[in-house]
């Protein structure tokens, strides 16, 4: 079918879709920046999806049982913004479309979570939407199992481009979804055969359908510009047979433009003249940003069509016994269970009584044993290092295709896919996800960790083997720069607890924030319990605190974190024995210390003393504490790494790299 | 076949393989740490490979035309070390095996490049070996096209585990290899169906053979413990029909141990008692670390079997016309062409004469136009952002299955696969690889960038759109913490040039080092030429230098990099007009400045002045320059970002985040 034939074959749908196309062209033109090609190409598919299938109510964007719609190809943001506007999302006014990509608007260049209702997550970095959607679908399956299909029964829809499918993360995501049989996950592939550099064939010759089928997906296809064919495909797609679904939507990028079917229409405005021509071809006779009333009404009806379903759902919720209703409401709210605090308090009390010597990864396991038994919302997992990350506790059960009640996921050797899925599980609502790997392999999941920080999703990354203390596996597995990388990332808490008490406190903070992801950097090697207070206050929440006071006004302050706090304490003993009053400051979370008021910071780190920081990692994140914060008034030094590690038993490595109490004492003497 | 039957069916091969198995068990036991299961499982395959096919001469480990053997499953390092020892690599003594995983030995926990000859690259982080091998195979195809099969004609062999195949990077690697039709790349998949968490089926249900075939691979299979079947498969594998080859080697992890076929045998010693039992089962009656003379001799013959091929190759090289011989020898040596320096000098001279205002990404393109025309060893590419990264110059031609002479690779939307392939191209020899993406997407290739640093491979990462200057695409695409991350990484040069002259200097440094990868962080937006000296010295090599001197002894020193140097210069104008002598220091590479002697550093950054750093990124990497290096003696401040960016036109963002000359002047006044 050519263009005109398509239009006449189903004029009503054509016009609905053309409203999207026109708004996208206009907004990109107004911004003089943006990506018109994708919205123009996928408008027909999106129209049929929203009209026939997507369960939502524009008047209640956060209705829990809505279908989730995720635009993995986030550069096509105007597709989403047009849909939100047309279907009647209150915030998404015409002014917002006119201010596309302008400072302060909710219509950012790529969809940003928390900017606009109806944006389920931030997308743009390719593949992230797809991989995060796997987490949404996991959470939906789990909530359905836990609370019943009356309360949770919805689909996760994704629009994915060729870029998303070429990124490695897509492989991790699709194989995980295939194994877990997430049959209500439906990916609409914008198969336009064009990337920025030209034809997809320039760089890829993959049979995507065969690829997906190889991992247990069901694959459908349609002419992405033929409403009837799209409808047929989507009607098949929604029949859940346990396999996730890929719909190959054959489309033309920049449909209707002179440069249709080229990368020229991908990422820049069409130009005013061209837009006039394209409008003509569309048979769209309305001025910029104008949508005629009849079409507005038709789209608003689509935006309201889910209202009765939502009201019926509300009625079912209201009809629940009070305790169930309360439990469900709490889970949906994301509020952490009140049972967390006493569980943490009990772990701390027992720790202070027993004074166990153990690796903080083991400490974390003990905390999780208490936490997972006390609160139902945690969903754990590991990227194939369960026994090393100590992330599986007895109560959880394994989540898989046979057991939707399981609360632990074997993510496989897929760090990146895991991190994205964790974000999705938490974003969906009902659960808080944590997942483990070695700290060094934060590298493999950086893009998803960054997205958690940018979105403000409180995923918890359990990162064990956090230094040369890993030992013989050597420098490929020994993080040295990773703490700097993580601490440099905005809106991220990097916890490096020194013992079981600090580990419990870090978990408490990580599981109660609603806006910040956490990293728990945990040791492989055993560590003594260093805390001696009564444990009543969560001192980790301060970021840094005086762990051992000097015998008199301190001449030396030793700052440290994690496994090196033990070294600081030993150095203090020697210095004190030599008559040097020495304070030890534990710094389990620099980011939180930075937010304390100046007075507290000065109290902890008084000016005029020698300052030494001890951490088996690079110095960069310590400079502000060594040289700033009043540190300039005296001498300071650092005990740590200044390059990559090596392969050897951990105690030898600590000696080899001079990260010892002896070296600390020597340095202190030299600075006094 | 059971165990005993296999042994008796081909006792000679059995014993060759068992020598590997025994050494692996013994070394892991001696280290009390390591991974015996994989070497025990893949010993048979490796034996047949080394005996029948691998082209190498243990007496000349760096012979250019050797086959490359890459152990992507690097945790099985004892497989490689055993092979190197048995085949007679001089360095790989029995003592080294006895000192497996000990400080100072060349037998690190995972194979480390530059530690031992015969180790083609560092492996361990999963998937990296596989993806880097793609680069090796690209370089081989290119060298063969350029110099003929008489001088270059060898295969790239990879041993890959399930972990490598589950990592997303494997998808990027295999699709790239399939598209480029790298028929001499052969991946031996250790298909033992076990991962650390248990059966592969726990987390994956992928039909790997179908997956590889979907991207144009040829798939073979064999019983990985049957020498005859292995031989049949490898004999087929070496017939290059243009498709890369996956050989599904069905093996048992920990072959012969009680815990065979479980993850229990993956990553810890078997124990002395168990080893006695396994030796018995193997019919191996020799003490720890003892290999009987006849087997030693047989293995040494395998190690020497490539000698005649090497001598014939040497003769062919010697017979070349002198100029060709010299050219070939230079390329093999990795030495940069003498033509680089004059090409760079010409660009600098023209820049200083013309004073063009342009984005440094465009400046980089101008440098590359000169460089690529002058020297033949550069191989460029981009992860589908060619027009934005400005990485393609007219002379290069496209490398693909039709044109092996092309020097530019359309890597597709595969940042991670690109970075690994770049490392492989450079490691192979003959070429220096550079490749582009947005700086923000350094995240997607972090593991391979780190490996470049750890190995000391001089890959050049062309990272454009290096700040909020990217504008409307918004915070997902705007790096803020990435400069900190990269500067914190050991053995990495992070260049952020301010204009065309510094860009040319950075390229010169990046293309002449043999041991350090470089990042070029380049602007999207236009920048004026700031250099005014005669360009005779490469000032970027100093890391930092005085760009504009103060009119008198400086009271204020403004430090900056890249696109913010312009702001520093404007602020200086105002301050000087107000009578405040102000120096501007350009810092294109902090890492290089750190290596300058103290006297030079003091000269550039005199104590006692107000110091302000200006960079559209986070402050962390600047602390040592603001507070240290004599900075403590006066006040200092930072103009930059303290969180994520936003979506808006770049000039508005600079104003919004206060990164302007006005704000700099205000801050300077407040500090004086």
Coordinates of N, CA and C in Angstrom, one line a residue, chain B residues 489-583:
Chain B
X489 N 41.1 6.2 37.2 CA 41.5 4.9 36.7 C 43.1 5.0 36.5
X490 N 43.8 4.0 37.1 CA 45.2 4.0 36.9 C 45.6 3.9 35.4
X491 N 46.8 4.3 35.1 CA 47.4 4.2 33.7 C 46.4 4.5 32.6
X492 N 45.8 5.7 32.7 CA 44.9 6.2 31.7 C 45.1 7.7 31.6
X493 N 45.2 8.1 30.4 CA 45.3 9.6 30.1 C 44.0 10.1 29.7
X494 N 43.5 11.1 30.5 CA 42.2 11.7 30.2 C 42.5 13.1 29.6
X495 N 42.5 13.2 28.3 CA 42.8 14.5 27.7 C 41.5 15.3 27.6
X496 N 41.5 16.6 27.9 CA 40.3 17.4 27.7 C 40.8 18.7 27.0
X497 N 41.1 18.7 25.8 CA 41.8 19.8 25.1 C 40.9 21.0 25.0
X498 N 41.5 22.2 25.0 CA 40.7 23.4 24.9 C 40.5 24.0 23.5
X499 N 41.4 23.5 22.6 CA 41.3 24.1 21.2 C 42.0 23.1 20.3
X500 N 42.1 23.5 19.0 CA 42.7 22.7 18.0 C 44.1 22.3 18.3
X501 N 44.9 23.3 18.8 CA 46.3 23.0 19.1 C 46.4 21.9 20.2
X502 N 45.7 22.1 21.3 CA 45.8 21.1 22.3 C 45.2 19.7 21.8
X503 N 44.2 19.8 21.0 CA 43.7 18.6 20.4 C 44.7 17.8 19.6
X504 N 45.5 18.6 18.8 CA 46.5 18.0 18.0 C 47.6 17.4 18.9
X505 N 47.9 18.1 20.0 CA 49.0 17.6 20.9 C 48.5 16.4 21.6
X506 N 47.3 16.3 22.0 CA 46.7 15.2 22.7 C 46.8 13.9 21.8
X507 N 46.4 14.1 20.5 CA 46.5 13.0 19.6 C 47.9 12.5 19.4
X508 N 48.8 13.5 19.4 CA 50.2 13.1 19.2 C 50.7 12.2 20.4
X509 N 50.3 12.6 21.6 CA 50.7 11.8 22.7 C 50.0 10.4 22.7
X510 N 48.7 10.5 22.4 CA 47.9 9.2 22.4 C 48.4 8.2 21.4
X511 N 48.9 8.7 20.3 CA 49.4 7.8 19.2 C 50.9 7.5 19.3
X512 N 51.6 8.0 20.3 CA 53.0 7.6 20.4 C 53.3 6.8 21.7
X513 N 52.4 6.8 22.6 CA 52.6 5.9 23.8 C 52.4 4.5 23.4
X514 N 53.1 3.6 24.0 CA 52.9 2.2 23.8 C 52.3 1.5 25.0
X515 N 52.0 2.2 26.0 CA 51.6 1.6 27.3 C 50.4 2.2 27.9
X516 N 49.8 3.2 27.4 CA 48.7 3.8 28.1 C 47.6 4.2 27.2
X517 N 46.4 3.7 27.5 CA 45.2 4.2 26.7 C 44.9 5.6 27.0
X518 N 44.3 6.3 26.0 CA 43.9 7.7 26.1 C 42.4 7.9 25.9
X519 N 41.9 8.9 26.6 CA 40.6 9.4 26.3 C 40.7 10.8 25.8
X520 N 40.1 11.1 24.7 CA 40.0 12.5 24.3 C 38.5 12.9 24.5
X521 N 38.4 13.8 25.6 CA 37.1 14.3 25.9 C 36.9 15.6 25.1
X522 N 35.9 15.6 24.2 CA 35.8 16.6 23.2 C 34.4 17.3 23.2
X523 N 34.5 18.6 22.9 CA 33.2 19.4 23.0 C 32.3 19.2 21.8
X524 N 31.0 19.3 22.0 CA 30.1 19.5 20.9 C 30.1 20.9 20.4
X525 N 30.3 21.9 21.3 CA 30.1 23.3 21.0 C 31.4 23.9 20.5
X526 N 31.3 25.0 19.7 CA 32.4 25.7 19.2 C 33.2 26.4 20.3
X527 N 34.5 26.4 20.1 CA 35.4 27.0 21.0 C 36.5 27.8 20.3
X528 N 36.9 28.9 20.8 CA 38.0 29.7 20.1 C 39.3 29.1 20.3
X529 N 40.2 29.5 19.4 CA 41.6 29.0 19.6 C 42.2 29.8 20.7
X530 N 42.7 29.2 21.7 CA 43.2 29.9 22.9 C 44.7 30.0 22.9
X531 N 45.4 29.1 22.2 CA 46.9 29.1 22.3 C 47.4 30.3 21.5
X532 N 48.5 30.9 22.1 CA 49.1 32.0 21.4 C 50.6 31.8 21.3
X533 N 51.2 30.7 21.8 CA 52.6 30.5 21.7 C 52.9 30.1 20.3
X534 N 54.2 29.8 20.0 CA 54.6 29.4 18.6 C 54.3 27.9 18.3
X535 N 53.8 27.2 19.3 CA 53.4 25.8 19.1 C 54.6 24.8 19.0
X536 N 55.8 25.3 19.2 CA 57.0 24.5 19.1 C 57.0 23.3 20.1
X537 N 56.6 23.6 21.3 CA 56.6 22.5 22.3 C 55.2 21.9 22.4
X538 N 55.1 20.6 22.7 CA 53.9 20.0 23.0 C 53.6 20.3 24.5
X539 N 52.9 21.3 24.7 CA 52.6 21.7 26.1 C 51.6 20.8 26.8
X540 N 50.8 20.1 26.0 CA 49.8 19.2 26.6 C 50.6 18.0 27.3
X541 N 51.8 17.8 26.8 CA 52.6 16.7 27.4 C 53.0 17.1 28.9
X542 N 52.9 18.4 29.2 CA 53.2 18.8 30.6 C 51.9 18.6 31.4
X543 N 50.8 18.3 30.8 CA 49.6 18.1 31.6 C 48.9 19.4 31.9
X544 N 49.7 20.4 32.3 CA 49.1 21.7 32.7 C 50.2 22.7 32.4
X545 N 49.8 23.9 32.0 CA 50.8 25.0 31.7 C 50.1 26.3 31.8
X546 N 51.0 27.4 31.9 CA 50.4 28.7 32.0 C 50.0 29.1 30.6
X547 N 48.7 29.3 30.4 CA 48.2 29.7 29.1 C 48.2 31.2 28.9
X548 N 47.8 31.9 29.9 CA 47.9 33.4 29.9 C 48.5 33.8 31.2
X549 N 49.6 34.6 31.1 CA 50.2 35.1 32.3 C 49.5 36.3 32.9
X550 N 49.6 36.4 34.2 CA 49.0 37.6 34.8 C 49.9 38.8 34.5
X551 N 49.3 40.0 34.6 CA 50.0 41.2 34.3 C 51.1 41.5 35.3
X552 N 51.0 40.9 36.5 CA 52.0 41.1 37.5 C 52.0 39.8 38.3
X553 N 52.7 39.8 39.4 CA 52.6 38.5 40.2 C 51.2 38.2 40.5
X554 N 50.8 36.9 40.1 CA 49.3 36.6 40.1 C 48.8 36.6 41.5
X555 N 47.6 37.3 41.6 CA 46.8 37.1 42.9 C 45.8 36.0 42.8
X556 N 45.4 35.8 41.5 CA 44.4 34.8 41.3 C 44.9 33.8 40.2
X557 N 44.8 32.5 40.4 CA 45.1 31.5 39.3 C 43.8 30.8 39.0
X558 N 43.4 30.9 37.7 CA 42.2 30.2 37.2 C 42.7 28.9 36.5
X559 N 42.2 27.8 36.9 CA 42.6 26.5 36.3 C 41.4 26.0 35.6
X560 N 41.6 25.5 34.4 CA 40.5 25.0 33.7 C 40.9 24.0 32.6
X561 N 39.9 23.3 32.0 CA 40.2 22.4 30.9 C 39.1 22.5 29.9
X562 N 39.4 22.1 28.7 CA 38.5 22.0 27.6 C 37.6 23.2 27.3
X563 N 36.3 23.0 27.2 CA 35.4 24.1 26.8 C 35.3 25.2 27.9
X564 N 35.8 25.0 29.1 CA 35.7 26.0 30.1 C 36.9 26.9 30.1
X565 N 38.0 26.6 29.4 CA 39.1 27.5 29.3 C 38.7 28.9 28.8
X566 N 37.8 28.8 27.8 CA 37.3 30.1 27.3 C 36.7 31.0 28.4
X567 N 36.0 30.3 29.3 CA 35.4 31.1 30.4 C 36.5 31.6 31.3
X568 N 37.5 30.8 31.6 CA 38.6 31.3 32.4 C 39.3 32.5 31.8
X569 N 39.4 32.5 30.5 CA 40.1 33.6 29.8 C 39.2 34.9 29.9
X570 N 37.9 34.7 29.8 CA 37.0 35.9 29.9 C 37.0 36.4 31.3
X571 N 37.0 35.6 32.3 CA 37.0 36.0 33.7 C 38.4 36.7 33.9
X572 N 39.4 36.2 33.4 CA 40.7 36.9 33.6 C 40.7 38.3 33.0
X573 N 40.1 38.5 31.9 CA 40.0 39.9 31.3 C 39.4 40.8 32.3
X574 N 38.2 40.4 32.9 CA 37.5 41.3 33.8 C 38.4 41.5 35.1
X575 N 39.0 40.5 35.6 CA 39.7 40.6 36.8 C 40.9 41.5 36.6
X576 N 41.6 41.3 35.4 CA 42.7 42.2 35.1 C 42.3 43.6 35.0
X577 N 41.1 43.8 34.4 CA 40.6 45.2 34.2 C 40.3 45.8 35.5
X578 N 40.0 45.0 36.5 CA 39.8 45.5 37.9 C 41.1 45.6 38.7
X579 N 42.2 45.3 38.0 CA 43.5 45.5 38.7 C 43.9 44.2 39.4
X580 N 43.3 43.1 39.1 CA 43.7 41.9 39.8 C 44.6 41.0 38.9
X581 N 45.8 40.9 39.1 CA 46.7 40.1 38.2 C 46.2 38.7 38.3
X582 N 45.9 38.1 37.1 CA 45.2 36.8 37.1 C 45.9 35.9 36.0
X583 N 46.2 34.8 36.4 CA 46.9 33.8 35.5 C 45.8 32.7 35.1

